[in-house]
Coordinates of C-alpha atoms and ligand atoms in Angstrom, one line a residue:
M13 CA -22.4 1.8 -8.3
N14 CA -21.8 -1.8 -7.1
I15 CA -18.6 -3.4 -5.9
N16 CA -17.9 -5.1 -9.3
S17 CA -18.1 -1.9 -11.2
V18 CA -15.4 0.0 -9.2
V19 CA -12.4 1.1 -11.2
A20 CA -9.3 1.7 -9.0
K21 CA -8.1 5.3 -8.9
K22 CA -4.3 5.7 -9.2
K23 CA -4.4 9.2 -7.8
F24 CA -5.8 7.8 -4.4
G25 CA -3.2 4.9 -4.3
Q26 CA -5.9 2.3 -4.7
N27 CA -4.6 -1.2 -4.7
F28 CA -7.2 -3.4 -2.9
L29 CA -5.9 -6.2 -0.8
K30 CA -7.6 -9.5 -1.9
D31 CA -5.5 -12.1 -0.4
E32 CA -7.3 -13.5 2.6
T33 CA -4.2 -15.1 4.1
V34 CA -2.6 -11.7 4.5
L35 CA -5.9 -10.2 5.8
R36 CA -6.0 -12.8 8.5
K37 CA -2.3 -12.2 9.4
I38 CA -3.0 -8.5 9.9
I39 CA -5.8 -9.3 12.5
Q40 CA -3.6 -11.9 14.2
A41 CA -0.9 -9.3 14.6
M42 CA -3.2 -6.8 16.2
P43 CA -2.1 -5.9 19.7
K44 CA -4.7 -7.2 22.4
N45 CA -6.2 -4.3 24.1
D46 CA -9.4 -2.2 24.4
N47 CA -8.3 0.5 22.0
K48 CA -10.4 1.7 19.2
I49 CA -9.3 0.9 15.7
V50 CA -8.6 3.7 13.1
E51 CA -8.5 2.6 9.7
I52 CA -7.3 4.9 6.9
G53 CA -8.5 4.1 3.5
P54 CA -11.0 1.2 3.9
G55 CA -11.4 1.1 0.1
L56 CA -13.7 -1.7 -0.7
G57 CA -13.9 -2.7 2.9
D58 CA -11.9 -6.0 2.6
L59 CA -9.9 -5.3 5.8
T60 CA -12.8 -3.4 7.4
K61 CA -14.9 -6.6 7.4
F62 CA -12.4 -8.3 9.5
L63 CA -11.8 -5.4 11.7
V64 CA -15.5 -4.7 12.7
D65 CA -15.7 -8.3 13.8
V66 CA -13.2 -7.6 16.6
K67 CA -13.4 -3.9 17.5
S68 CA -15.2 -0.8 16.7
V69 CA -13.7 1.1 13.9
E70 CA -13.4 4.9 13.0
A71 CA -12.5 4.9 9.2
F72 CA -11.4 7.7 7.0
E73 CA -11.9 7.5 3.2
V74 CA -11.2 10.3 0.7
D75 CA -13.0 8.8 -2.3
T76 CA -16.7 9.8 -2.2
D77 CA -17.7 7.0 -4.6
L78 CA -16.1 4.4 -2.2
C79 CA -17.8 6.3 0.8
K80 CA -21.2 5.7 -0.7
L81 CA -20.4 2.0 -1.4
L82 CA -19.0 1.5 2.1
H83 CA -22.2 3.0 3.5
S84 CA -24.3 0.4 1.7
I85 CA -22.0 -2.6 2.4
F86 CA -21.7 -1.9 6.1
K87 CA -25.3 -0.5 6.8
E88 CA -25.8 -2.7 9.9
E89 CA -22.3 -2.0 11.4
I90 CA -22.9 1.7 11.0
D91 CA -26.4 1.5 12.4
T92 CA -25.0 -0.4 15.4
K93 CA -22.2 2.0 15.7
R94 CA -19.5 -0.7 15.2
L95 CA -18.3 1.5 12.3
H96 CA -18.1 5.3 11.6
I97 CA -16.9 6.4 8.3
N98 CA -15.5 9.9 7.8
C99 CA -15.6 10.8 4.1
G100 CA -12.7 13.1 3.3
D101 CA -8.9 13.5 3.3
V102 CA -7.5 12.1 6.6
L103 CA -4.7 14.6 6.6
Q104 CA -7.2 17.4 6.7
A105 CA -9.0 15.7 9.6
W106 CA -5.6 15.4 11.3
K107 CA -5.2 19.2 11.4
S108 CA -7.1 18.9 14.8
E109 CA -7.4 15.8 16.9
L110 CA -8.3 12.7 14.8
V111 CA -10.0 10.7 17.5
D112 CA -10.5 11.7 21.1
E113 CA -9.7 8.4 22.7
P114 CA -6.7 5.8 22.5
Y115 CA -6.6 4.0 19.3
D116 CA -4.5 1.7 17.3
L117 CA -3.9 2.5 13.6
V118 CA -4.7 -0.6 11.4
A119 CA -4.6 0.0 7.7
N120 CA -3.4 -0.8 4.3
L121 CA -2.1 2.6 3.5
P122 CA -2.2 4.7 0.4
Y123 CA 1.5 4.6 -0.4
Y124 CA 1.8 8.1 -1.8
I125 CA 1.2 9.6 1.8
A126 CA 2.2 6.5 3.9
T127 CA 5.3 7.9 5.6
N128 CA 3.6 11.2 6.3
I129 CA 0.6 9.3 7.9
I130 CA 3.0 7.0 10.0
L131 CA 4.9 10.1 11.2
K132 CA 1.6 11.7 12.1
A133 CA 0.5 8.6 14.0
L134 CA 3.8 8.4 15.8
A135 CA 3.3 12.1 17.0
D136 CA -0.2 11.6 18.0
P137 CA -0.5 10.8 21.7
M138 CA -3.9 9.2 21.3
C139 CA -2.3 6.6 18.9
K140 CA -0.9 3.7 20.9
N141 CA 0.1 1.1 18.1
I142 CA 0.6 1.3 14.4
L143 CA 0.0 -1.9 12.2
V144 CA 0.1 -1.0 8.6
M145 CA 0.9 -2.1 5.1
V146 CA 3.3 0.0 3.0
Q147 CA 5.9 -0.3 0.4
L148 CA 8.5 -2.8 1.5
E149 CA 11.3 -0.4 1.1
V150 CA 9.4 2.0 3.5
A151 CA 8.7 -0.7 6.0
E152 CA 12.4 -1.7 6.2
K153 CA 13.4 2.0 6.8
F154 CA 11.0 2.1 9.9
C155 CA 12.2 -1.2 11.3
A156 CA 15.9 -1.1 10.6
T157 CA 18.5 -1.4 13.4
H158 CA 21.7 0.4 13.3
G159 CA 24.5 -1.0 11.2
E160 CA 22.0 -1.8 8.4
K161 CA 22.4 0.4 5.2
V162 CA 18.7 1.6 5.3
F163 CA 19.0 2.7 9.0
G164 CA 18.1 6.4 8.9
S165 CA 16.2 9.2 10.7
L166 CA 12.8 7.3 10.4
S167 CA 14.4 4.3 12.2
V168 CA 15.8 6.5 14.9
I169 CA 12.6 8.3 15.5
T170 CA 10.7 5.0 15.6
Q171 CA 13.1 3.4 18.0
S172 CA 12.9 6.5 20.2
I173 CA 9.2 5.9 20.6
G174 CA 8.7 2.2 20.5
E175 CA 9.6 -1.2 19.0
A176 CA 9.0 -2.0 15.4
H177 CA 9.1 -5.2 13.3
I178 CA 8.0 -6.6 10.0
V179 CA 5.0 -8.9 10.3
V180 CA 4.8 -10.2 6.7
K181 CA 6.1 -9.4 3.2
V182 CA 3.5 -9.2 0.6
P183 CA 4.0 -9.7 -3.2
P184 CA 2.1 -7.6 -5.8
T185 CA -0.2 -10.6 -6.6
A186 CA -2.1 -10.1 -3.2
F187 CA -3.6 -6.9 -4.6
E188 CA -6.1 -5.9 -7.2
P189 CA -4.8 -4.1 -9.3
P190 CA -1.2 -5.3 -8.5
P191 CA 1.2 -2.5 -7.5
K192 CA 4.7 -2.5 -9.2
I193 CA 6.5 -3.0 -6.0
D194 CA 6.6 -5.5 -3.1
S195 CA 4.8 -4.5 0.1
A196 CA 5.0 -5.4 3.8
V197 CA 2.9 -5.1 6.9
F198 CA 4.7 -3.9 9.9
L199 CA 3.9 -3.2 13.6
I200 CA 5.1 -0.3 15.8
Q201 CA 4.3 -0.8 19.5
K202 CA 4.6 2.7 21.0
N203 CA 5.8 3.2 24.6
S204 CA 6.1 6.9 24.4
D205 CA 5.2 9.9 22.4
R206 CA 7.2 11.6 19.5
S207 CA 10.7 12.8 20.5
D208 CA 11.3 16.5 20.5
E209 CA 11.5 18.6 17.3
N210 CA 15.1 19.8 17.9
F211 CA 16.2 16.1 18.2
E212 CA 14.5 15.4 14.8
Q213 CA 16.3 18.5 13.4
M214 CA 19.6 17.1 14.5
L215 CA 18.7 13.8 12.7
K216 CA 17.9 15.6 9.5
V217 CA 21.4 17.1 9.5
A218 CA 23.1 13.8 10.6
F219 CA 21.5 11.9 7.7
K220 CA 21.7 14.6 5.2
Q221 CA 24.2 12.7 3.0
P222 CA 23.9 9.1 4.4
R223 CA 27.2 7.9 2.8
K224 CA 29.3 10.6 4.1
T225 CA 30.8 10.5 7.6
L226 CA 28.5 11.6 10.4
M227 CA 31.1 14.2 11.3
K228 CA 31.1 15.7 7.9
N229 CA 27.2 16.1 8.0
L230 CA 27.2 17.5 11.4
L231 CA 29.9 20.1 10.7
A232 CA 27.4 21.8 8.4
V233 CA 25.8 23.1 11.6
Y234 CA 27.7 22.3 14.7
D235 CA 31.1 23.7 15.9
K236 CA 34.1 21.4 15.3
T237 CA 35.6 21.4 18.8
L238 CA 32.1 20.8 20.3
L239 CA 31.7 17.8 18.1
Q240 CA 35.2 16.4 18.9
E241 CA 34.4 16.7 22.6
A242 CA 31.1 14.9 22.2
Y243 CA 32.8 12.1 19.9
E244 CA 35.5 11.6 22.6
E245 CA 32.7 11.2 25.3
L246 CA 30.8 8.8 23.4
N247 CA 33.9 6.8 22.0
L248 CA 32.9 7.4 18.5
T249 CA 35.4 7.1 15.7
L250 CA 35.8 10.1 13.5
T251 CA 35.0 8.0 10.3
I252 CA 31.7 6.5 11.7
R253 CA 28.9 6.9 9.2
P254 CA 25.3 8.0 10.1
H255 CA 23.8 4.4 9.8
Q256 CA 26.4 2.9 12.1
V257 CA 25.5 5.1 15.2
S258 CA 22.9 3.6 17.5
T259 CA 19.6 5.4 18.6
S260 CA 20.8 5.8 22.2
D261 CA 24.1 7.3 20.9
Y262 CA 22.1 9.8 18.9
H263 CA 20.2 10.7 22.1
Q264 CA 23.5 11.0 24.0
L265 CA 25.0 13.1 21.2
Y266 CA 22.1 15.5 21.2
K267 CA 22.2 15.8 25.0
I268 CA 26.0 16.4 25.0
T269 CA 26.0 18.9 22.1
R270 CA 23.2 20.8 23.8
S271 CA 24.8 20.9 27.2
L272 CA 28.3 21.9 25.8
D273 CA 26.6 24.5 23.6
G274 CA 24.7 25.8 26.7
R275 CA 27.9 26.1 28.7
R276 CA 29.7 27.9 25.9
E277 CA 26.8 30.5 25.7
S278 CA 27.0 31.1 29.5
G279 CA 30.7 31.4 29.4
D280 CA 31.5 28.5 31.5
T281 CA 34.5 26.6 30.2
S282 CA 35.0 24.2 33.0
K283 CA 34.4 20.5 32.5
Ligands
SAM318 N1 -8.1 -0.8 2.8 C1 -8.3 -1.2 1.4 C2 -7.7 -2.5 1.1 O1 -6.9 -3.0 1.9 O2 -8.0 -3.1 0.1 C3 -7.8 -0.2 0.5 C4 -6.3 0.3 0.5 S1 -5.8 1.3 -0.7 C5 -4.1 0.8 -0.7 C6 -5.6 2.9 -0.1 C7 -7.0 3.5 0.3 O3 -6.8 4.8 0.9 C8 -7.9 3.8 -0.8 O4 -9.2 3.3 -0.5 C9 -7.8 5.3 -1.2 O5 -9.0 5.8 -1.6 C10 -7.7 5.7 0.3 N2 -7.0 7.2 0.5 C11 -6.1 7.7 -0.4 N3 -5.8 8.9 0.1 C12 -6.5 9.0 1.2 C13 -6.5 10.2 2.1 N4 -5.8 11.3 1.9 N5 -7.4 10.1 3.1 C14 -8.2 9.0 3.3 N6 -8.2 8.0 2.6 C15 -7.3 8.0 1.5

């Protein structure tokens, strides 16, 4: 098999990035540090070529045909340990530690599992920065600020852990074969690890029906008087919608409901 005879496999989300301007923009946006690079889905190696020029790369590729091809394209880089290719499903590999040193994730992700991969990287303490290409709509959700219609639990989780912004929007013509949707590269610079699971549970409830009021969503799980007290303390209007509440208010809301809950359980009704 040579590079010209490769037929993209839909089931693996294969859309190969061919636009050199976009490839260079990804390299320019990489945070400057000594971290290793993890690339998920090197594909035909178009991004990998640029990455191995700047850093050593640990790559994960599920397609065995592409793994063979990559081993022949990057023989020298593999021999000199600039590149190590793990052939297999990255989500299986992630069941234990993916890499045992600090790393930045830089990848043009397979879109069918992109959100899952980003959430795993956000939760992985070894992952320090995430620079990835995904579907534009998904990038906008991770990067949204409160008030925007697409602000949701992914935005709150991301903002709780670091800062995110879109680096460049990418049209379908940049890929071979072209996908049906627009894409975007975005960067998350982490400054802490993933928030606690109970907080994320509360977010799930809060955004269950995004167009309803936040109060209506929360009432499915939380006690009405407890919520009224929390709203009063935070100065939130009863009609506020989930996307209108800031990340710091979500954290406050979580803290208050937990401490009020705790006081109720212990029978302490004093303020
Ligand atoms: N990086 C290449 C590029 O920019 O042209 C290819 C990107 S393509 C959108 C996604 C790549 O992820 C494909 O090579 C695909 O085979 C690989 N992939 C899909 N599912 C995967 C998985 N579960 N684990 C590892 N790689 C996967």
